[in-house]
CSV table of C-alpha atoms in Angstrom, one decimal:
chain,number,residue,atom,x,y,z
A,1,MET,CA,-14.0,-58.1,-24.7
A,2,HIS,CA,-11.4,-56.4,-22.0
A,3,GLN,CA,-11.5,-53.3,-24.0
A,4,LYS,CA,-15.4,-52.8,-23.8
A,5,SER,CA,-16.0,-53.7,-20.1
A,6,ARG,CA,-13.3,-50.8,-19.9
A,7,ARG,CA,-14.9,-48.6,-21.2
A,8,GLY,CA,-18.5,-49.0,-19.9
A,9,LEU,CA,-16.3,-48.9,-16.7
A,10,ILE,CA,-15.6,-45.1,-17.1
A,11,GLY,CA,-19.2,-44.5,-19.2
A,12,THR,CA,-21.5,-46.4,-17.2
A,13,ALA,CA,-20.2,-46.6,-13.3
A,14,VAL,CA,-17.8,-43.9,-13.5
A,15,ALA,CA,-20.9,-42.2,-14.2
A,16,ALA,CA,-21.9,-43.0,-11.0
A,17,LEU,CA,-19.0,-40.8,-9.2
A,18,ALA,CA,-19.9,-37.5,-8.8
A,19,LEU,CA,-19.0,-37.4,-5.1
A,20,THR,CA,-20.3,-34.9,-2.3
A,21,GLY,CA,-17.9,-34.7,0.8
A,22,THR,CA,-19.7,-37.9,2.6
A,23,GLY,CA,-19.1,-39.9,-0.5
A,24,VAL,CA,-23.2,-39.1,-1.8
A,25,ALA,CA,-23.3,-40.3,-5.7
A,26,HIS,CA,-26.0,-37.5,-7.4
A,27,PRO,CA,-25.9,-39.5,-10.4
A,28,ALA,CA,-28.0,-36.3,-12.7
A,29,GLU,CA,-25.5,-33.9,-11.8
A,30,ALA,CA,-22.5,-35.7,-13.5
A,31,ALA,CA,-24.7,-36.1,-16.9
A,32,GLN,CA,-24.2,-32.6,-17.5
A,33,PRO,CA,-22.1,-30.9,-20.1
A,34,ALA,CA,-19.1,-28.3,-19.2
A,35,ARG,CA,-20.5,-25.2,-18.9
A,36,ALA,CA,-19.7,-23.2,-22.7
A,37,ALA,CA,-19.1,-20.0,-22.0
A,38,GLN,CA,-20.0,-17.2,-24.7
A,39,ARG,CA,-16.3,-16.0,-25.6
A,40,PRO,CA,-13.4,-17.9,-24.3
A,41,PRO,CA,-10.5,-16.4,-23.9
A,42,SER,CA,-8.2,-14.8,-26.6
A,43,PRO,CA,-6.0,-17.4,-27.5
A,44,LEU,CA,-2.0,-17.3,-27.1
A,45,THR,CA,-0.1,-15.0,-29.0
A,46,THR,CA,3.0,-16.7,-30.9
A,47,ALA,CA,6.1,-14.7,-30.3
A,48,VAL,CA,8.9,-16.8,-31.4
A,49,GLY,CA,8.2,-21.0,-33.1
A,50,ARG,CA,5.8,-23.3,-32.7
A,51,PRO,CA,5.1,-25.9,-30.2
A,52,THR,CA,6.7,-29.0,-31.5
A,53,GLY,CA,5.6,-31.7,-29.4
A,54,ALA,CA,2.3,-34.3,-29.8
A,55,GLY,CA,-0.9,-32.3,-28.3
A,56,ASP,CA,-2.3,-29.7,-27.6
A,57,VAL,CA,-2.1,-27.1,-25.2
A,58,PHE,CA,-4.2,-27.6,-21.4
A,59,VAL,CA,-4.5,-23.8,-19.5
A,60,THR,CA,-6.6,-21.7,-17.4
A,61,PRO,CA,-6.7,-18.1,-17.9
A,62,THR,CA,-7.4,-15.9,-15.0
A,63,SER,CA,-7.9,-12.5,-14.5
A,64,SER,CA,-9.2,-10.2,-12.2
A,65,ALA,CA,-10.1,-7.9,-15.4
A,66,PRO,CA,-14.7,-6.7,-15.7
A,67,GLY,CA,-15.9,-9.8,-17.7
A,68,PHE,CA,-13.3,-12.0,-17.8
A,69,VAL,CA,-14.4,-15.6,-18.1
A,70,ASN,CA,-11.5,-17.6,-15.5
A,71,GLY,CA,-12.2,-21.3,-16.9
A,72,ALA,CA,-10.5,-24.5,-18.6
A,73,GLN,CA,-9.6,-24.2,-22.3
A,74,ILE,CA,-7.4,-26.5,-24.6
A,75,ILE,CA,-5.8,-24.6,-27.7
A,76,ASP,CA,-4.2,-27.0,-30.7
A,77,LYS,CA,-1.1,-25.9,-31.9
A,78,ARG,CA,-2.8,-23.6,-34.4
A,79,GLY,CA,-4.5,-20.8,-31.7
A,80,ARG,CA,-7.9,-22.2,-32.0
A,81,THR,CA,-10.4,-23.3,-29.4
A,82,VAL,CA,-11.0,-27.2,-29.0
A,83,TRP,CA,-12.9,-27.0,-25.8
A,84,PHE,CA,-13.6,-24.3,-23.0
A,85,HIS,CA,-15.3,-24.9,-19.8
A,86,ARG,CA,-16.4,-21.9,-18.0
A,87,ALA,CA,-15.7,-21.3,-14.6
A,88,ALA,CA,-18.9,-20.4,-11.9
A,89,ALA,CA,-18.9,-16.8,-11.4
A,90,GLY,CA,-16.0,-15.9,-8.5
A,91,THR,CA,-14.5,-18.8,-8.9
A,92,VAL,CA,-11.3,-20.2,-10.7
A,93,ASP,CA,-9.8,-23.2,-12.8
A,94,ALA,CA,-6.6,-24.6,-12.3
A,95,ASP,CA,-4.5,-28.1,-12.5
A,96,PHE,CA,-6.2,-28.5,-15.9
A,97,ARG,CA,-4.8,-31.5,-17.7
A,98,SER,CA,-5.9,-34.5,-19.6
A,99,GLN,CA,-5.2,-38.0,-16.6
A,100,THR,CA,-5.4,-41.7,-17.6
A,101,LEU,CA,-8.7,-43.5,-14.7
A,102,HIS,CA,-9.6,-46.4,-15.7
A,103,GLY,CA,-7.9,-47.3,-19.3
A,104,GLU,CA,-9.6,-43.9,-20.2
A,105,ARG,CA,-8.7,-40.3,-21.4
A,106,VAL,CA,-10.0,-38.1,-19.0
A,107,LEU,CA,-10.2,-34.4,-18.7
A,108,THR,CA,-9.7,-33.5,-15.0
A,109,PHE,CA,-9.0,-29.7,-13.0
A,110,TRP,CA,-10.0,-28.0,-9.7
A,111,GLU,CA,-12.8,-25.3,-9.6
A,112,GLY,CA,-13.2,-22.6,-6.2
A,113,THR,CA,-11.9,-19.8,-4.7
A,114,GLY,CA,-8.7,-18.7,-2.2
A,115,LEU,CA,-5.8,-20.6,-4.5
A,116,GLY,CA,-2.5,-19.7,-3.1
A,117,GLY,CA,-4.1,-19.5,0.3
A,118,LEU,CA,-6.9,-21.7,2.3
A,119,ALA,CA,-8.9,-22.9,-0.6
A,120,ASP,CA,-12.1,-23.7,-0.9
A,121,GLY,CA,-13.1,-26.1,-4.3
A,122,THR,CA,-13.7,-29.8,-5.7
A,123,ASP,CA,-11.5,-31.4,-8.1
A,124,TYR,CA,-13.9,-32.5,-11.5
A,125,VAL,CA,-13.3,-35.6,-13.8
A,126,TYR,CA,-14.7,-35.0,-17.0
A,127,ASP,CA,-14.8,-37.9,-20.0
A,128,ARG,CA,-13.8,-37.8,-23.7
A,129,HIS,CA,-17.3,-36.8,-24.4
A,130,HIS,CA,-17.0,-33.6,-22.1
A,131,LYS,CA,-19.8,-34.6,-19.6
A,132,LEU,CA,-18.8,-34.8,-16.0
A,133,ILE,CA,-18.6,-38.3,-14.2
A,134,ALA,CA,-16.7,-37.4,-10.6
A,135,LYS,CA,-16.6,-35.1,-8.2
A,136,VAL,CA,-13.4,-35.3,-5.5
A,137,HIS,CA,-12.9,-33.5,-2.2
A,138,ALA,CA,-10.3,-34.0,0.2
A,139,GLY,CA,-12.5,-35.8,2.9
A,140,ARG,CA,-12.9,-35.7,7.1
A,141,HIS,CA,-13.6,-32.2,7.1
A,142,LEU,CA,-11.3,-30.5,5.1
A,143,THR,CA,-11.5,-28.2,1.5
A,144,THR,CA,-9.7,-29.2,-1.1
A,145,ASP,CA,-7.1,-27.6,-2.5
A,146,GLY,CA,-6.3,-26.4,-6.6
A,147,HIS,CA,-2.5,-27.0,-6.4
A,148,GLU,CA,-2.5,-30.7,-7.2
A,149,PHE,CA,-5.1,-33.2,-8.7
A,150,LEU,CA,-3.2,-36.5,-9.6
A,151,LEU,CA,-5.3,-39.5,-10.8
A,152,ASN,CA,-4.5,-43.0,-10.2
A,153,ASP,CA,-5.5,-45.6,-13.1
A,154,ASP,CA,-7.1,-47.5,-10.0
A,155,GLY,CA,-9.9,-45.3,-9.4
A,156,THR,CA,-8.0,-43.2,-6.8
A,157,ALA,CA,-6.3,-39.9,-6.3
A,158,TRP,CA,-3.9,-37.7,-4.9
A,159,VAL,CA,-5.1,-34.5,-3.7
A,160,LEU,CA,-3.9,-32.1,-1.5
A,161,SER,CA,-5.6,-29.7,1.6
A,162,TYR,CA,-4.6,-26.3,4.4
A,163,ASP,CA,-5.8,-27.0,7.4
A,164,ARG,CA,-5.5,-24.0,9.9
A,165,SER,CA,-4.6,-24.6,13.3
A,166,THR,CA,-2.5,-23.3,16.4
A,167,ALA,CA,0.7,-24.1,17.3
A,168,ASP,CA,3.4,-23.7,20.2
A,169,LEU,CA,6.3,-21.0,18.2
A,170,SER,CA,7.7,-19.7,21.6
A,171,ALA,CA,11.4,-21.8,20.2
A,172,ILE,CA,11.4,-19.7,17.5
A,173,GLY,CA,10.5,-16.8,18.2
A,174,GLY,CA,7.2,-16.8,17.7
A,175,SER,CA,3.5,-17.0,20.3
A,176,ASP,CA,2.8,-19.9,21.6
A,177,HIS,CA,-0.6,-19.6,20.7
A,178,GLN,CA,0.4,-18.4,16.9
A,179,ALA,CA,-2.0,-19.7,14.5
A,180,VAL,CA,-0.6,-22.1,11.7
A,181,ILE,CA,-1.5,-23.3,8.3
A,182,ASN,CA,-0.2,-26.9,7.8
A,183,GLY,CA,0.0,-28.7,4.7
A,184,ILE,CA,-2.1,-31.3,3.6
A,185,VAL,CA,-1.7,-34.6,1.4
A,186,ARG,CA,-4.3,-37.2,0.9
A,187,LYS,CA,-5.1,-40.6,-1.3
A,188,VAL,CA,-9.0,-40.6,-1.7
A,189,ASP,CA,-10.9,-42.9,-3.5
A,190,ILE,CA,-12.5,-41.6,-6.3
A,191,ARG,CA,-16.3,-43.6,-6.0
A,192,THR,CA,-16.4,-44.0,-2.3
A,193,GLY,CA,-14.7,-40.3,-1.0
A,194,ARG,CA,-13.1,-42.6,1.5
A,195,VAL,CA,-9.8,-41.4,3.1
A,196,LEU,CA,-6.8,-44.2,1.9
A,197,PHE,CA,-3.9,-42.2,3.0
A,198,SER,CA,-3.0,-38.6,4.8
A,199,TRP,CA,0.2,-36.5,5.3
A,200,ASN,CA,0.1,-33.8,7.5
A,201,SER,CA,3.3,-31.1,7.6
A,202,ALA,CA,3.5,-30.2,10.9
A,203,ARG,CA,3.5,-34.3,12.1
A,204,HIS,CA,6.9,-34.8,9.7
A,205,ILE,CA,8.8,-31.2,9.6
A,206,ARG,CA,9.8,-28.4,12.4
A,207,TYR,CA,8.4,-25.7,11.7
A,208,SER,CA,11.6,-23.8,11.7
A,209,GLU,CA,12.2,-25.4,8.4
A,210,SER,CA,10.3,-22.3,6.9
A,211,TYR,CA,12.3,-19.2,5.3
A,212,GLN,CA,8.5,-17.5,5.7
A,213,PRO,CA,8.5,-14.8,8.0
A,214,LEU,CA,6.2,-15.0,11.3
A,215,PRO,CA,3.6,-12.8,11.2
A,216,ALA,CA,3.0,-9.8,13.3
A,217,SER,CA,-0.6,-10.8,15.0
A,218,ALA,CA,-0.4,-14.4,16.2
A,219,ASP,CA,-4.5,-14.0,15.5
A,220,THR,CA,-2.6,-14.1,11.6
A,221,PRO,CA,-2.6,-17.6,10.3
A,222,TRP,CA,1.2,-18.5,9.4
A,223,ASP,CA,1.9,-19.9,6.1
A,224,TRP,CA,4.7,-22.2,6.8
A,225,PHE,CA,4.7,-25.2,4.5
A,226,HIS,CA,2.0,-24.5,1.5
A,227,VAL,CA,2.9,-26.9,-0.1
A,228,ASN,CA,1.9,-27.6,-4.1
A,229,ALA,CA,3.0,-30.2,-5.3
A,230,VAL,CA,2.1,-34.3,-4.5
A,231,HIS,CA,3.9,-37.1,-7.6
A,232,LEU,CA,4.8,-40.6,-7.5
A,233,ASP,CA,9.0,-40.9,-8.6
A,234,ARG,CA,10.5,-44.2,-10.1
A,235,GLY,CA,10.3,-46.0,-7.1
A,236,GLY,CA,6.6,-45.5,-6.7
A,237,ARG,CA,7.5,-42.7,-3.5
A,238,LEU,CA,5.2,-39.8,-2.9
A,239,LEU,CA,7.1,-36.4,-3.5
A,240,VAL,CA,5.6,-33.0,-2.1
A,241,ASP,CA,7.0,-29.9,-2.5
A,242,ALA,CA,6.7,-27.2,-0.8
A,243,ARG,CA,7.3,-23.6,-1.9
A,244,ASN,CA,8.3,-21.3,1.7
A,245,THR,CA,10.8,-24.2,3.1
A,246,TRP,CA,12.7,-24.6,-0.3
A,247,ALA,CA,12.3,-28.1,-0.6
A,248,ALA,CA,10.9,-31.2,-1.7
A,249,TYR,CA,10.4,-34.6,0.3
A,250,ARG,CA,10.6,-37.9,-0.6
A,251,LEU,CA,8.2,-40.2,1.4
A,252,ASP,CA,7.1,-43.3,2.2
A,253,ARG,CA,3.9,-43.8,0.8
A,254,HIS,CA,2.7,-45.8,3.3
A,255,THR,CA,3.0,-44.6,6.7
A,256,GLY,CA,4.6,-40.7,5.7
A,257,ARG,CA,7.7,-41.2,7.1
A,258,VAL,CA,10.5,-38.2,5.3
A,259,LEU,CA,12.8,-40.8,3.5
A,260,TRP,CA,14.9,-37.5,2.2
A,261,ARG,CA,14.8,-34.0,2.0
A,262,LEU,CA,16.1,-32.1,-1.1
A,263,GLY,CA,17.0,-28.3,-0.3
A,264,GLY,CA,15.5,-26.2,2.3
A,265,LYS,CA,17.8,-25.4,5.9
A,266,ARG,CA,18.0,-29.2,6.4
A,267,SER,CA,19.1,-30.9,3.1
A,268,THR,CA,20.0,-34.5,2.6
A,269,PHE,CA,22.1,-33.1,0.2
A,270,ARG,CA,25.0,-31.0,-0.6
A,271,LEU,CA,23.8,-28.6,-3.0
A,272,THR,CA,26.1,-28.0,-6.1
A,273,ALA,CA,26.1,-26.7,-9.4
A,274,ALA,CA,27.6,-28.3,-12.6
A,275,ARG,CA,29.7,-26.3,-14.8
A,276,GLY,CA,27.3,-23.5,-16.5
A,277,GLN,CA,24.8,-23.6,-14.1
A,278,GLN,CA,24.1,-21.2,-10.8
A,279,LEU,CA,23.2,-21.7,-7.1
A,280,ASN,CA,21.2,-18.6,-6.2
A,281,ARG,CA,22.1,-15.9,-3.9
A,282,GLY,CA,21.5,-18.5,-1.2
A,283,GLY,CA,23.7,-21.8,-2.3
A,284,ALA,CA,20.6,-23.1,-2.9
A,285,ILE,CA,19.1,-24.7,-6.3
A,286,VAL,CA,15.4,-23.5,-5.7
A,287,ALA,CA,13.8,-20.9,-3.6
A,288,TRP,CA,9.4,-20.8,-3.6
A,289,GLN,CA,9.3,-23.3,-6.5
A,290,HIS,CA,6.9,-26.2,-7.5
A,291,ASP,CA,5.7,-28.6,-9.3
A,292,VAL,CA,8.9,-31.1,-8.1
A,293,ASN,CA,8.8,-34.0,-10.5
A,294,ALA,CA,10.9,-37.6,-11.1
A,295,VAL,CA,12.2,-37.4,-14.7
A,296,GLY,CA,15.1,-40.3,-14.4
A,297,ALA,CA,16.8,-42.4,-11.9
A,298,ASN,CA,17.8,-40.2,-8.9
A,299,ARG,CA,16.6,-36.5,-11.8
A,300,TYR,CA,13.9,-34.4,-10.9
A,301,THR,CA,12.8,-31.4,-12.4
A,302,PHE,CA,11.0,-28.4,-10.7
A,303,PHE,CA,10.0,-24.9,-12.1
A,304,ASP,CA,11.8,-22.4,-10.2
A,305,ASN,CA,10.4,-19.2,-9.1
A,306,GLU,CA,13.0,-18.1,-7.2
A,307,SER,CA,10.8,-14.9,-6.4
A,308,ALA,CA,8.1,-14.4,-4.0
A,309,GLY,CA,5.7,-11.9,-2.4
A,310,THR,CA,4.5,-11.1,0.7
A,311,ALA,CA,1.9,-14.3,1.7
A,312,ASN,CA,3.2,-15.1,-1.7
A,313,THR,CA,1.5,-12.9,-3.8
A,314,GLY,CA,3.5,-10.8,-6.5
A,315,GLN,CA,2.9,-7.4,-4.1
A,316,ASP,CA,6.6,-6.2,-2.4
A,317,ALA,CA,8.3,-9.4,-4.0
A,318,ASP,CA,11.4,-10.6,-3.1
A,319,SER,CA,13.9,-12.5,-5.0
A,320,GLU,CA,17.0,-15.0,-5.0
A,321,LEU,CA,18.1,-14.5,-8.5
A,322,ASP,CA,17.4,-12.3,-11.0
A,323,ARG,CA,15.1,-15.3,-13.3
A,324,SER,CA,12.3,-17.9,-12.9
A,325,ARG,CA,13.7,-20.4,-14.7
A,326,THR,CA,13.7,-24.5,-14.3
A,327,VAL,CA,15.9,-26.7,-13.0
A,328,THR,CA,17.5,-30.2,-13.5
A,329,VAL,CA,18.9,-31.4,-10.2
A,330,ARG,CA,21.0,-34.8,-10.1
A,331,LEU,CA,21.3,-36.7,-7.0
A,332,PHE,CA,24.6,-38.7,-5.8
A,333,PRO,CA,23.1,-40.3,-3.3
A,334,LYS,CA,25.6,-42.7,-2.0
A,335,HIS,CA,27.7,-39.7,-1.2
A,336,HIS,CA,25.3,-37.5,-0.1
A,337,VAL,CA,25.3,-35.0,-3.5
A,338,ALA,CA,22.5,-33.0,-5.5
A,339,ARG,CA,24.2,-30.9,-8.7
A,340,LEU,CA,22.1,-28.7,-10.8
A,341,VAL,CA,22.6,-29.7,-14.5
A,342,ALA,CA,20.5,-28.5,-16.2
A,343,SER,CA,18.5,-25.4,-16.7
A,344,ASN,CA,15.9,-23.4,-18.7
A,345,ASP,CA,15.8,-19.2,-17.6
A,346,GLN,CA,12.9,-17.6,-18.4
A,347,PRO,CA,13.0,-16.0,-22.2
A,348,ASP,CA,12.4,-12.6,-21.4
A,349,HIS,CA,14.3,-12.7,-18.1
A,350,LEU,CA,11.3,-12.0,-15.6
A,351,LEU,CA,10.7,-13.5,-12.5
A,352,ALA,CA,7.6,-15.5,-11.6
A,353,SER,CA,6.2,-14.5,-8.0
A,354,SER,CA,3.9,-17.7,-8.0
A,355,GLN,CA,2.7,-19.9,-9.7
A,356,GLY,CA,4.6,-21.9,-12.7
A,357,ASN,CA,5.6,-25.5,-13.7
A,358,ALA,CA,7.7,-27.4,-15.3
A,359,GLN,CA,6.8,-30.6,-17.5
A,360,ARG,CA,8.8,-32.9,-19.2
A,361,LEU,CA,8.3,-34.3,-22.5
A,362,ALA,CA,10.0,-36.9,-25.6
A,363,LYS,CA,13.4,-37.0,-27.0
A,364,GLY,CA,14.2,-34.2,-23.5
A,365,ARG,CA,11.9,-31.2,-24.4
A,366,THR,CA,10.7,-29.1,-21.8
A,367,PHE,CA,7.0,-27.5,-22.1
A,368,VAL,CA,6.5,-24.6,-19.3
A,369,GLY,CA,3.8,-23.2,-18.1
A,370,TRP,CA,5.2,-19.6,-16.9
A,371,GLY,CA,2.4,-19.3,-13.8
A,372,ASN,CA,1.3,-15.6,-12.8
A,373,LEU,CA,3.7,-14.1,-16.1
A,374,ASN,CA,1.2,-14.5,-18.6
A,375,GLU,CA,3.8,-16.7,-20.8
A,376,VAL,CA,4.4,-20.3,-21.9
A,377,SER,CA,7.2,-22.0,-23.9
A,378,GLU,CA,9.0,-25.1,-24.8
A,379,PHE,CA,12.7,-26.1,-25.5
A,380,ASP,CA,14.6,-28.5,-26.2
A,381,ARG,CA,17.1,-30.9,-24.8
A,382,ARG,CA,20.0,-28.8,-25.1
A,383,GLY,CA,17.4,-25.6,-24.0
A,384,ARG,CA,17.6,-23.9,-27.0
A,385,LEU,CA,13.4,-22.2,-27.2
A,386,LEU,CA,11.4,-23.8,-29.3
A,387,TRP,CA,8.3,-22.1,-28.8
A,388,HIS,CA,7.1,-18.9,-26.7
A,389,ALA,CA,3.5,-17.4,-26.4
A,390,ARG,CA,1.5,-15.4,-24.1
A,391,PHE,CA,-1.7,-14.5,-22.8
A,392,PRO,CA,-3.4,-11.0,-23.2
A,393,THR,CA,-1.7,-8.6,-20.5
A,394,GLY,CA,-3.1,-9.7,-17.4
A,395,VAL,CA,-4.2,-12.9,-17.7
A,396,ASN,CA,-1.9,-16.4,-16.2
A,397,SER,CA,-2.4,-19.6,-15.6
A,398,TYR,CA,-1.6,-21.7,-12.6
A,399,ARG,CA,-0.2,-24.3,-15.0
A,400,ALA,CA,-0.2,-25.3,-18.2
A,401,TYR,CA,0.4,-29.0,-20.2
A,402,LEU,CA,1.2,-30.2,-23.6
A,403,LEU,CA,-0.9,-32.9,-23.5
A,404,PRO,CA,-3.2,-35.6,-25.7
A,405,TRP,CA,-6.2,-35.3,-25.8
A,406,LYS,CA,-9.2,-36.8,-28.2
A,407,ALA,CA,-13.2,-36.8,-27.8
């Protein structure tokens, strides 16, 4: 009876969850299936091995090439397309994965414009029949960013937004009326659209902590923080990652208070490396990183870009190492030490100047989406490459996951 009531909730009541920015439901929209592309993107081409973990590959193939169809794609281990959602013209998809909502597996992704800057889009939830059941927005007049869309099983979600405002930066050599872009983290009720929690980087982090150069004009928005991930750690506290401060933050998820900083100019922990591991040239563990995750007691993983370009593009890229990588960091809170204990280097020794993620699988394996590079990989717990595959040239995916899905 309990299982039946859950299915009823996800199949009927949740069908009324399609939201506008004001929380008004549109049941007719909720019944629409995903748009089917006439020609899904070319599948991944395997260069080494095959994926060993359970599940299918979830990606969001994106390209600016004429005629290319952007979207969200599930690919099985034989390279066949299981499902493909075609993005609306002029938009891209991001952070596509399967998650759990009210005990049922669902598909989620973001679709919109401006990913990587002042993005404007919507988070979507599809049921196991590939029918749209919810549209989620950041609320309170903010647009929804595509870096993260994280469901809680209780019908709430964590979303990100970028908010433009003005700040006095004269204390750090800037204008007293500089346009800035602050990072916003919110928890929203999927059914009503109500904002349950909101955190603004400008109220908790100093502008001086940024590694991003100040723009030449006060009217050019300064993307000083660049929030790109929000997750929960094993203690139920928030983990927030900021690309342009080279740091992750552990937050009290009720008050928003910063409990510690890992990395950056004001790190709570002294940064060290275990034997055989390497800090970057600035003595840091990560730089321009993405996707912080808790993977055990006092253990955290990052996708470590180690590179960025002008305004977080790949143009005129700077770097702190000669390749991107994933890293595992162990904290020793009593001694205020953070130690780099493991890493997986980009197999072709390349730098991903934007995007990327590192997903911890069973038995210590790691699945990696190499961001703006057209590659994905799987490593075993010792760092041995198990699988490496590529999209066609010019195609990339913001993140890549290996996840279970059964329609």
